[in-house]
Amino acid sequence: MNGDYQTVPDTNLTSQDHEICVAVATPPGQSGIAVIRLSGKGAAELVDPVFKPVSKRFPPVFSMPGYTCAVGKIISPVTGELIDQVVLTRFTAPHSYTGEEVIELSCHGSLAIKQSLIDLILSLGARAAEPGEFTKRAFLNGKLDLIQAEAVIDLIQAETDRSARNAAALLQGELSQQMMFISDSLYQLLASIELVLEYPEHDESDTVTAQLAAGLDLIEQKINRYVQGFSQGRILTEGMTVVLAGRPNAGKSSLLNALANTERAIVTDVPGTTRDTIEIKIDIDGIPVHLVDTAGVRETEDTVEKLGVARTRDVLQSADLVFWLIAPPVDHLQEDQTIMEQLQLQSLVPLVSKDDLNESLALRQAIEACWPDQTIMTCSVITGEGLDAIRKKVIETYESLGAQAQNDVLLTNSRHKACLDSALLSVRKAREALHDGITWDIIASLVRGSLDALAELTGDAVSDTLVDTIFSRFCVGK
Amino acid sequence: MKNVTAALSASGAYLAGEYDIIVIGTGHAGCEAALASARLGRQTLILGMNLDTVANMPCNPNIGGTAKGQLVREIDALGGEMGRAADRAMIQFRMLNASRGPAVLSPRAQIDRRLYQQIMKETLEKTDRLDVRQGEVIELLVDADGHELRIEGVRLRTEAIYRCKSVILATGTFLESRIIIGDCQYSGGPDSQFAAHGLSESLRDLGLLLQRFKTGTPARINRRSVDFTPMEQQDGDPIPFAFSYENEENPPINPDEQIPCYLTWTTSQTRAVIEQNLDRSPLLSGVIEGVGPRYCPSIEDKYVKFPDKERHQIFLEPMGRNTEEMYLQGLSSSMPEDVQLIMVRSLPGLQSARIMRSAYAIEYDCLDPRLLQMSLEVRGITGLFSAGQINGTSGYEEAAGQGLIAGINAVRKLNDKEPVILDRSQAYIGVLIDDLITKGTTEPYRMMTARAEYRLVLRQDNADARLTPIGRSVGLIDQARWDHFQIKQERIQTEIERCRNIRIRPSAESDAVMRSLGTVPLRQPASLADLLKRPEIHYEDLEVLDPDRPSLSRVEQTAVEVSIKYEGYIRLEEERIGQFRKLERKSIPDSIDYRLIKGLRIEAQQKLSRQRPISIGQAKRISGVSPADLAVLLIYLQSLKRDDEEGKRG
């Protein structure tokens, strides 16, 4: 690097001495254009020697003001060949995503061009960024709070529309903001308690008691709504597990294929072909769904199949929704009924498959007799009938999970959930204690416990475990 | 800056003596520091500007109160003197917050202030290895040869030079102090004593940063000029408790011999007087530059800041048994004397009050406590400790707590032992010192229970269980006291166990007892412990149903009841303490160079370099260090550890 160039003035927000790291910031694969991002002090000096602006009116890269672009060619210093024509955008610290000096190259999105550009920049002395490193730097430089940083990871990994929308809301700081409101209300309650405790001779406790009861109640409801939202939010990051189960040869694999429009599962008409579970990810109206095809459940002598059946039972227990496929003929219905009762699953929906077969009407009537309260669903992969109803059922199940929840932004992260659970427990105990006439020192202690938990959620309080958990997601290298 | 040799070469200078430790100041911090030092075996000298004001209480004539009462109990549990002296000098006792729970229960006593001084002075005089001497220190003498400054001695105004290994600064509000009564301002210390001149400059010369604080005290009036009829009389408790664990078996004062306090209120007339004379208030006109405490504002401040509040409480407190002087708590002011008189006389019952001493404000120099280490030793000056109001605090109890710790740690340093550092989950003293050293303070710091995160554990009833073992290992708890302590703890534990095991069956008798206590009758057998968990039931209520119980003292009964009744909540708090301690135990090596840590923001790097926290927990409390900075720091420490382990393997 040329030492004569004037470097960007350092500011308090900038972390020092970070090496310059580089990575393709757009998704992998071929695309129209792609963005290559360099972050770290000296990034402008690093790329300047290989960037030839198309017009003389563009200053050297290191003299460009922040938030300005230049069009130019990237020339290999070794061969003198043109690698690509790019748009270069300069960001100065701390006004960038990472809070550091950042250069972004918008290049053409072919794999070969991206690779050549990255190789070139590495050869100039940058280091390949680790997964999540830009976000890690943004967090460390105070550009993102913890929830936002975690949301970035979620956003990158989001597979469906709904997941992405929620992660974006988290990134905007909506959850952090809501948690701050709750903390503020708790602090106000705590302050009024402390006033009474600190100045016992200036007794104003009567007004405070009423204020306290109402306040705790409201906060409890508020936190609870976010906690409830986790059952939906969890699905947005982890996916909803929808299991197709039933006795062997009930048509599970065919249905899986029909729903997925693929040939992922192997379909034959020999009972027991699917001996292990098969899982594919599909998107149903923006809901990420893990569709699981299972081994048929029945008593069996085949060892391999037996293992498959055992695994099926495990999968069923953890499923969000189970479709129990029942195919004609009607004679096996008794066995189906026994197995379903044994499983005792809440979210189990009987589904008559192969509805195109002759015996299905008799089967439907027999099932209605068995489960008079249930709406009987039917489907046929041959005619395509009933597939939309199945999709609709998935959406309904997802939405019913959110009935109690706050809908603006959903809790998606189990770490957040654990913190909020703990905050909720403390507030609930405080409310009960107040009701039971327990002394105020205890109530104050419980309110503090709740505030601790919220602070851990937003990252305002750093605990040991917190740092470990989070940074395992950010791949902090040595 | 000079050393002892240089000081001795001045004309008239002479070597007056040689000690291990010299304490400057005979206030509440100085007394505790000197007593601890001498009792722990060090030749000690305590120097005061006026020996008639040893352990003076220039402001309120009481000891204890919310959080402060806990401090006194802790001082006593560690082997300090304040609790014992207060027990002997009290003229009224009240347990504050009786209905608010054991965590905030706070003992407070009105004190005969002359008697208290006399007791403390006599205690100093009768302590082995302790010399008490009148004299004003104007300069600290240091050896500056090494890379660090090292205390060598002190120089007095009379050119007496004392050689010593350590100095404990306990100068209170005397440094360059100024008294302000309206337009009348002059150099002077509390209670019309002289200000200390010279020492401030010596401290600056050593590179120490001083700040200017302000505090104030109300007028004193003659009881014979008061009409008590419109006032509310406030008597002491029928059962007074002791501050000292040594006296807990016997009430320190005969309940009938307590002297009452009185409550009155300011009036619209008071407000009018203040409003008409605001231009004459030096506080509001900007004459006073020092920063005053928010929690103890002057009456003019109260009216200006809370204009909606019509009236304010004023308590009349006796100054002692053998005096007619009374203290007007809540009426602190720096108004001119003529305004003060009209103001005082605007209160019901004080229409013809005669003022004996005027209210005044006082401004003084103090240290930025962030210059200190957790041991209370000044960073960069070996052997210089500091305690009390010079560290930016306010209050006798806060001063005494620091004095005790400074005394202990000055001795331990000379003995090559680790300092005693109490953490925030161990003691209010720990909270106090940690707040001062870690966060600093921009106004006189008063202890409040709200400052303690783990208040359910830091109770006034269990200060001995928390701290007496530490006092014992330090060497301030004698054998008799230690034996007493152990027996008491064992009796409490045995009784807690017994209460868990003894079951009460539902019966006509138990139904009657439950009903009389306002709680539901038993449906099935329950242990005594189960019953005690009901908010309505207290330990003594169950005696009828539990005739075979051992005879426990009052305090033992309380300890048993609190431990059982609040068990679940205490356990929750202990879990939080567990979390807290994890970070406190993640120590930061003293050799750490923050400049080498990549990713640390410059502000954090500077603050950490300056304050050198001993643990991640402490680093976290420094303002300007963000969670992200801590994450960076933790990762750096982990990598240090990993390198270290790899080094060992390689």
Short mmCIF file of C-alpha atoms in Angstrom, two decimals, chain B residues 174-552:
data_model
loop_
_atom_site.label_atom_id
_atom_site.label_comp_id
_atom_site.label_asym_id
_atom_site.label_seq_id
_atom_site.Cartn_x
_atom_site.Cartn_y
_atom_site.Cartn_z
CA PHE B 174 -12.64 20.27 55.22
CA LEU B 175 -10.49 20.63 52.11
CA GLU B 176 -10.54 24.32 51.10
CA SER B 177 -14.07 24.43 52.47
CA ARG B 178 -16.25 27.50 52.24
CA ILE B 179 -19.35 28.30 54.28
CA ILE B 180 -22.24 30.02 52.56
CA ILE B 181 -25.12 31.70 54.38
CA GLY B 182 -26.85 33.89 51.83
CA ASP B 183 -24.55 36.70 50.84
CA CYS B 184 -22.24 35.89 53.70
CA GLN B 185 -19.48 33.58 52.56
CA TYR B 186 -16.22 32.72 54.21
CA SER B 187 -13.56 30.08 54.47
CA GLY B 188 -14.51 27.57 57.11
CA GLY B 189 -15.38 23.98 57.92
CA PRO B 190 -18.48 22.40 59.45
CA ASP B 191 -19.65 23.61 62.88
CA SER B 192 -17.52 26.75 62.65
CA GLN B 193 -14.25 24.89 62.55
CA PHE B 194 -11.34 26.00 60.38
CA ALA B 195 -11.03 24.87 56.78
CA ALA B 196 -7.99 22.79 55.83
CA HIS B 197 -5.70 24.73 53.52
CA GLY B 198 -2.79 23.27 51.64
CA LEU B 199 -3.64 19.61 51.44
CA SER B 200 -5.74 20.08 48.28
CA GLU B 201 -2.78 21.59 46.55
CA SER B 202 -0.55 18.77 47.72
CA LEU B 203 -3.02 16.26 46.25
CA ARG B 204 -3.12 18.11 42.94
CA ASP B 205 0.62 18.19 42.98
CA LEU B 206 0.54 14.37 43.14
CA GLY B 207 -1.50 14.38 39.95
CA LEU B 208 -4.87 13.71 41.56
CA LEU B 209 -8.03 15.16 40.08
CA LEU B 210 -10.24 17.01 42.56
CA GLN B 211 -13.88 17.94 42.22
CA ARG B 212 -15.94 20.48 44.14
CA PHE B 213 -19.02 19.27 45.99
CA LYS B 214 -21.61 21.05 48.05
CA THR B 215 -23.84 20.01 50.87
CA GLY B 216 -25.82 21.77 53.54
CA THR B 217 -27.44 21.55 56.93
CA PRO B 218 -30.56 23.11 58.44
CA ALA B 219 -30.88 25.49 61.37
CA ARG B 220 -30.91 24.37 65.03
CA ILE B 221 -33.46 25.93 67.34
CA ASN B 222 -34.08 26.08 71.07
CA ARG B 223 -36.68 23.55 72.22
CA ARG B 224 -38.03 26.05 74.78
CA SER B 225 -39.15 28.31 71.95
CA VAL B 226 -41.24 25.57 70.30
CA ASP B 227 -44.98 25.01 70.68
CA PHE B 228 -45.44 21.27 70.12
CA THR B 229 -49.25 21.26 70.21
CA PRO B 230 -49.82 21.53 66.44
CA MET B 231 -47.17 18.90 65.77
CA GLU B 232 -47.31 15.14 65.55
CA GLN B 233 -45.21 13.44 68.20
CA GLN B 234 -43.05 10.56 67.00
CA ASP B 235 -42.02 8.19 69.75
CA GLY B 236 -39.37 5.54 69.64
CA ASP B 237 -40.29 1.86 69.22
CA PRO B 238 -41.61 0.03 72.28
CA ILE B 239 -38.93 -2.60 71.66
CA PRO B 240 -35.66 -0.97 70.65
CA PHE B 241 -33.03 -3.07 68.88
CA ALA B 242 -29.27 -2.76 69.04
CA PHE B 243 -26.98 -1.94 66.13
CA SER B 244 -24.19 -4.10 67.47
CA TYR B 245 -24.40 -7.87 67.34
CA GLU B 246 -22.65 -7.77 70.71
CA ASN B 247 -25.68 -6.12 72.29
CA GLU B 248 -28.47 -7.99 70.61
CA GLU B 249 -29.56 -9.84 73.72
CA ASN B 250 -30.26 -6.62 75.61
CA PRO B 251 -32.06 -3.54 74.38
CA PRO B 252 -29.54 -0.71 74.20
CA ILE B 253 -31.97 1.77 75.71
CA ASN B 254 -34.80 1.63 78.18
CA PRO B 255 -37.91 2.10 76.02
CA ASP B 256 -39.37 4.59 78.48
CA GLU B 257 -36.29 6.77 78.44
CA GLN B 258 -36.51 7.54 74.75
CA ILE B 259 -36.87 11.14 73.63
CA PRO B 260 -39.50 11.83 70.96
CA CYS B 261 -39.18 13.63 67.65
CA TYR B 262 -41.90 15.85 66.19
CA LEU B 263 -43.37 16.28 62.75
CA THR B 264 -44.58 19.55 61.30
CA TRP B 265 -45.13 20.89 57.76
CA THR B 266 -44.11 23.86 55.72
CA THR B 267 -46.95 26.25 54.82
CA SER B 268 -47.99 28.52 51.98
CA GLN B 269 -46.27 31.25 53.95
CA THR B 270 -42.98 29.31 53.77
CA ARG B 271 -43.38 29.12 50.04
CA ALA B 272 -44.07 32.84 49.80
CA VAL B 273 -40.96 33.69 51.83
CA ILE B 274 -38.84 31.55 49.59
CA GLU B 275 -40.33 32.88 46.38
CA GLN B 276 -39.88 36.49 47.48
CA ASN B 277 -36.25 35.90 48.32
CA LEU B 278 -35.09 33.57 45.56
CA ASP B 279 -32.78 36.27 44.24
CA ARG B 280 -30.93 36.12 47.54
CA SER B 281 -30.38 32.34 47.35
CA PRO B 282 -26.75 31.68 46.47
CA LEU B 283 -27.70 28.19 45.27
CA LEU B 284 -30.05 29.49 42.64
CA SER B 285 -28.22 32.68 41.76
CA GLY B 286 -25.12 30.66 40.84
CA VAL B 287 -22.82 31.79 43.66
CA ILE B 288 -22.46 28.15 44.73
CA GLU B 289 -20.63 26.18 42.08
CA GLY B 290 -20.37 22.88 43.92
CA VAL B 291 -22.70 20.05 42.99
CA GLY B 292 -25.28 19.32 45.65
CA PRO B 293 -27.06 16.07 46.42
CA ARG B 294 -30.42 15.47 44.73
CA TYR B 295 -31.78 13.34 47.55
CA CYS B 296 -31.15 15.93 50.24
CA PRO B 297 -32.07 19.22 48.60
CA SER B 298 -32.40 22.54 50.35
CA ILE B 299 -35.94 23.72 51.01
CA GLU B 300 -35.62 26.41 48.34
CA ASP B 301 -34.57 23.71 45.86
CA LYS B 302 -37.59 21.62 46.76
CA TYR B 303 -39.99 24.46 46.07
CA VAL B 304 -38.28 25.37 42.81
CA LYS B 305 -38.05 21.82 41.50
CA PHE B 306 -41.42 20.57 42.70
CA PRO B 307 -43.65 23.64 42.43
CA ASP B 308 -46.80 21.49 42.57
CA LYS B 309 -46.09 20.23 46.04
CA GLU B 310 -47.88 22.47 48.51
CA ARG B 311 -46.09 21.48 51.69
CA HIS B 312 -43.08 19.51 52.83
CA GLN B 313 -42.50 17.45 55.98
CA ILE B 314 -40.15 18.86 58.60
CA PHE B 315 -38.97 16.75 61.54
CA LEU B 316 -37.72 18.21 64.82
CA GLU B 317 -35.01 15.97 66.25
CA PRO B 318 -33.34 16.33 69.65
CA MET B 319 -29.57 16.90 69.59
CA GLY B 320 -29.00 15.13 72.88
CA ARG B 321 -30.18 14.52 76.44
CA ASN B 322 -28.49 17.49 78.02
CA THR B 323 -29.29 20.16 75.53
CA GLU B 324 -32.35 22.10 74.38
CA GLU B 325 -31.03 22.30 70.84
CA MET B 326 -33.18 20.72 68.14
CA TYR B 327 -32.40 19.89 64.51
CA LEU B 328 -34.91 20.78 61.75
CA GLN B 329 -34.69 17.87 59.33
CA GLY B 330 -35.89 18.84 55.86
CA LEU B 331 -35.25 22.56 56.20
CA SER B 332 -31.71 22.67 54.90
CA SER B 333 -31.03 26.07 53.32
CA SER B 334 -28.38 28.53 52.24
CA MET B 335 -30.66 31.58 52.43
CA PRO B 336 -29.47 34.66 54.33
CA GLU B 337 -30.03 34.59 58.10
CA ASP B 338 -32.91 37.10 58.09
CA VAL B 339 -34.80 35.03 55.50
CA GLN B 340 -34.09 31.85 57.45
CA LEU B 341 -35.70 33.26 60.56
CA ILE B 342 -38.91 34.23 58.73
CA MET B 343 -38.92 30.85 57.00
CA VAL B 344 -38.55 28.85 60.24
CA ARG B 345 -41.25 30.92 61.90
CA SER B 346 -43.70 30.20 59.06
CA LEU B 347 -44.09 26.61 60.31
CA PRO B 348 -46.89 25.60 62.71
CA GLY B 349 -45.50 25.53 66.23
CA LEU B 350 -42.37 27.47 65.33
CA GLN B 351 -43.94 30.96 65.24
CA SER B 352 -41.68 32.14 68.03
CA ALA B 353 -38.77 29.77 67.41
CA ARG B 354 -35.35 31.04 68.38
CA ILE B 355 -32.54 29.93 66.09
CA MET B 356 -29.37 28.83 67.90
CA ARG B 357 -27.31 27.99 64.79
CA SER B 358 -28.09 29.09 61.25
CA ALA B 359 -28.48 26.77 58.32
CA TYR B 360 -25.54 26.89 55.94
CA ALA B 361 -24.22 25.35 52.77
CA ILE B 362 -20.67 24.13 52.56
CA GLU B 363 -18.48 23.66 49.51
CA TYR B 364 -15.39 21.49 49.61
CA ASP B 365 -12.81 19.65 47.53
CA CYS B 366 -12.98 15.90 47.12
CA LEU B 367 -11.36 13.25 44.97
CA ASP B 368 -12.83 11.67 41.90
CA PRO B 369 -13.22 8.19 43.41
CA ARG B 370 -12.45 6.56 40.07
CA LEU B 371 -8.82 7.34 40.95
CA LEU B 372 -8.98 4.60 43.57
CA GLN B 373 -8.62 0.87 43.43
CA MET B 374 -11.21 -1.41 45.00
CA SER B 375 -8.99 -1.62 48.07
CA LEU B 376 -9.43 2.18 48.44
CA GLU B 377 -5.78 2.71 47.70
CA VAL B 378 -5.10 5.55 45.27
CA ARG B 379 -3.92 4.19 41.94
CA GLY B 380 -0.32 5.02 41.27
CA ILE B 381 0.58 6.18 44.79
CA THR B 382 1.67 3.25 46.91
CA GLY B 383 0.48 3.53 50.49
CA LEU B 384 -2.07 6.31 49.97
CA PHE B 385 -5.60 5.28 50.91
CA SER B 386 -8.67 7.43 51.09
CA ALA B 387 -12.08 7.07 52.76
CA GLY B 388 -15.25 8.98 53.48
CA GLN B 389 -16.53 12.27 52.17
CA ILE B 390 -13.25 13.00 50.41
CA ASN B 391 -14.27 10.13 48.11
CA GLY B 392 -17.44 11.95 47.16
CA THR B 393 -19.88 10.35 49.57
CA SER B 394 -22.24 11.88 52.07
CA GLY B 395 -23.28 10.53 55.46
CA TYR B 396 -21.61 9.25 58.60
CA GLU B 397 -22.33 5.59 57.87
CA GLU B 398 -20.97 5.68 54.33
CA ALA B 399 -17.83 7.31 55.72
CA ALA B 400 -17.41 4.80 58.53
CA GLY B 401 -17.84 1.83 56.18
CA GLN B 402 -15.10 3.10 53.89
CA GLY B 403 -12.86 4.00 56.83
CA LEU B 404 -13.06 0.46 58.13
CA ILE B 405 -12.20 -1.06 54.73
CA ALA B 406 -9.38 1.44 54.16
CA GLY B 407 -7.94 0.66 57.61
CA ILE B 408 -8.11 -3.08 57.01
CA ASN B 409 -6.59 -2.86 53.54
CA ALA B 410 -3.81 -0.46 54.53
CA VAL B 411 -2.71 -3.02 57.12
CA ARG B 412 -3.08 -5.94 54.72
CA LYS B 413 -0.96 -4.17 52.17
CA LEU B 414 1.83 -3.75 54.72
CA ASN B 415 1.41 -7.42 55.64
CA ASP B 416 1.61 -8.47 51.98
CA LYS B 417 -1.91 -9.82 51.97
CA GLU B 418 -4.66 -9.57 49.39
CA PRO B 419 -7.05 -6.67 50.05
CA VAL B 420 -10.55 -7.30 51.38
CA ILE B 421 -12.94 -6.49 48.54
CA LEU B 422 -16.62 -7.09 49.22
CA ASP B 423 -18.74 -7.63 46.15
CA ARG B 424 -22.21 -6.31 45.43
CA SER B 425 -23.86 -9.52 46.54
CA GLN B 426 -22.02 -9.58 49.87
CA ALA B 427 -22.60 -6.21 51.44
CA TYR B 428 -23.90 -2.68 51.08
CA ILE B 429 -20.31 -1.67 51.76
CA GLY B 430 -19.43 -3.62 48.61
CA VAL B 431 -22.13 -1.85 46.60
CA LEU B 432 -20.94 1.51 47.93
CA ILE B 433 -17.27 1.03 47.08
CA ASP B 434 -17.98 -0.64 43.75
CA ASP B 435 -20.29 2.23 42.72
CA LEU B 436 -17.72 4.84 43.70
CA ILE B 437 -14.74 3.22 42.08
CA THR B 438 -16.47 1.91 38.98
CA LYS B 439 -18.93 4.66 38.16
CA GLY B 440 -17.63 7.63 40.07
CA THR B 441 -20.12 10.18 41.30
CA THR B 442 -21.16 13.64 40.23
CA GLU B 443 -22.91 14.55 43.48
CA PRO B 444 -22.39 13.56 47.12
CA TYR B 445 -23.19 9.83 47.07
CA ARG B 446 -25.76 8.59 49.55
CA MET B 447 -26.38 4.92 50.12
CA MET B 448 -29.89 3.78 49.23
CA THR B 449 -31.34 0.31 49.38
CA ALA B 450 -32.36 0.69 45.75
CA ARG B 451 -28.68 0.77 44.81
CA ALA B 452 -28.32 -2.83 45.93
CA GLU B 453 -29.41 -5.39 43.36
CA TYR B 454 -29.56 -8.24 45.87
CA ARG B 455 -31.40 -6.63 48.73
CA LEU B 456 -33.20 -9.79 49.88
CA VAL B 457 -29.82 -11.24 50.72
CA LEU B 458 -28.26 -8.03 52.08
CA ARG B 459 -30.49 -7.73 55.13
CA GLN B 460 -29.81 -5.97 58.40
CA ASP B 461 -30.66 -9.17 60.28
CA ASN B 462 -28.03 -11.32 58.56
CA ALA B 463 -25.10 -8.93 58.31
CA ASP B 464 -23.27 -11.13 60.82
CA ALA B 465 -23.85 -14.29 58.81
CA ARG B 466 -22.56 -12.48 55.74
CA LEU B 467 -19.58 -10.68 57.18
CA THR B 468 -18.49 -11.87 60.60
CA PRO B 469 -16.50 -14.78 59.12
CA ILE B 470 -14.64 -12.19 57.04
CA GLY B 471 -14.13 -9.98 60.10
CA ARG B 472 -12.82 -13.03 61.94
CA SER B 473 -10.33 -13.97 59.24
CA VAL B 474 -9.16 -10.37 59.01
CA GLY B 475 -8.57 -10.34 62.75
CA LEU B 476 -11.14 -7.88 64.07
CA ILE B 477 -13.50 -10.38 65.70
CA ASP B 478 -12.31 -11.74 69.04
CA GLN B 479 -12.81 -15.28 70.30
CA ALA B 480 -15.76 -14.52 72.59
CA ARG B 481 -17.63 -12.77 69.81
CA TRP B 482 -16.78 -15.55 67.36
CA ASP B 483 -18.05 -18.22 69.74
CA HIS B 484 -21.26 -16.27 70.26
CA PHE B 485 -21.68 -15.93 66.52
CA GLN B 486 -21.22 -19.61 65.84
CA ILE B 487 -23.62 -20.68 68.56
CA LYS B 488 -26.23 -18.27 67.26
CA GLN B 489 -25.90 -19.51 63.69
CA GLU B 490 -26.15 -23.10 64.83
CA ARG B 491 -29.23 -22.44 66.90
CA ILE B 492 -30.88 -20.75 63.94
CA GLN B 493 -30.06 -23.60 61.56
CA THR B 494 -31.24 -26.24 64.03
CA GLU B 495 -34.52 -24.42 64.53
CA ILE B 496 -35.09 -24.00 60.78
CA GLU B 497 -34.63 -27.75 60.40
CA ARG B 498 -36.97 -28.44 63.28
CA CYS B 499 -39.65 -26.19 61.81
CA ARG B 500 -39.44 -28.14 58.58
CA ASN B 501 -39.94 -31.43 60.39
CA ILE B 502 -42.58 -30.68 63.02
CA ARG B 503 -46.05 -31.17 61.58
CA ILE B 504 -49.23 -29.63 62.92
CA ARG B 505 -52.43 -31.61 62.50
CA PRO B 506 -55.75 -29.94 61.84
CA SER B 507 -57.65 -29.64 65.15
CA ALA B 508 -60.14 -27.39 66.86
CA GLU B 509 -57.20 -25.64 68.48
CA SER B 510 -55.31 -25.09 65.23
CA ASP B 511 -58.50 -23.86 63.55
CA ALA B 512 -58.96 -21.30 66.29
CA VAL B 513 -55.37 -20.10 65.97
CA MET B 514 -55.57 -19.82 62.18
CA ARG B 515 -58.83 -17.92 62.39
CA SER B 516 -57.51 -15.52 64.98
CA LEU B 517 -54.57 -14.78 62.65
CA GLY B 518 -56.91 -14.12 59.76
CA THR B 519 -55.88 -17.11 57.69
CA VAL B 520 -57.65 -20.26 56.52
CA PRO B 521 -57.77 -23.36 58.78
CA LEU B 522 -55.61 -26.37 57.96
CA ARG B 523 -57.12 -29.03 55.72
CA GLN B 524 -54.27 -31.49 56.14
CA PRO B 525 -51.20 -31.71 58.36
CA ALA B 526 -48.65 -29.00 57.61
CA SER B 527 -45.14 -28.37 58.85
CA LEU B 528 -44.37 -25.29 60.93
CA ALA B 529 -42.32 -24.11 57.98
CA ASP B 530 -45.33 -24.39 55.66
CA LEU B 531 -47.37 -22.32 58.09
CA LEU B 532 -44.66 -19.67 58.38
CA LYS B 533 -44.80 -19.18 54.64
CA ARG B 534 -48.29 -17.74 55.00
CA PRO B 535 -47.93 -13.95 55.06
CA GLU B 536 -50.29 -13.61 58.04
CA ILE B 537 -48.35 -15.94 60.34
CA HIS B 538 -45.31 -14.98 62.37
CA TYR B 539 -42.99 -17.22 64.33
CA GLU B 540 -44.26 -16.16 67.76
CA ASP B 541 -47.89 -16.76 66.67
CA LEU B 542 -47.27 -20.49 66.49
CA GLU B 543 -46.10 -20.92 70.06
CA VAL B 544 -49.53 -22.22 71.21
CA LEU B 545 -49.40 -24.99 68.62
CA ASP B 546 -45.73 -25.70 69.22
CA PRO B 547 -45.27 -25.82 72.98
CA ASP B 548 -41.99 -27.74 72.88
CA ARG B 549 -40.09 -25.15 70.91
CA PRO B 550 -36.62 -24.13 72.14
CA SER B 551 -36.35 -20.72 73.70
CA LEU B 552 -34.77 -18.48 71.11
#
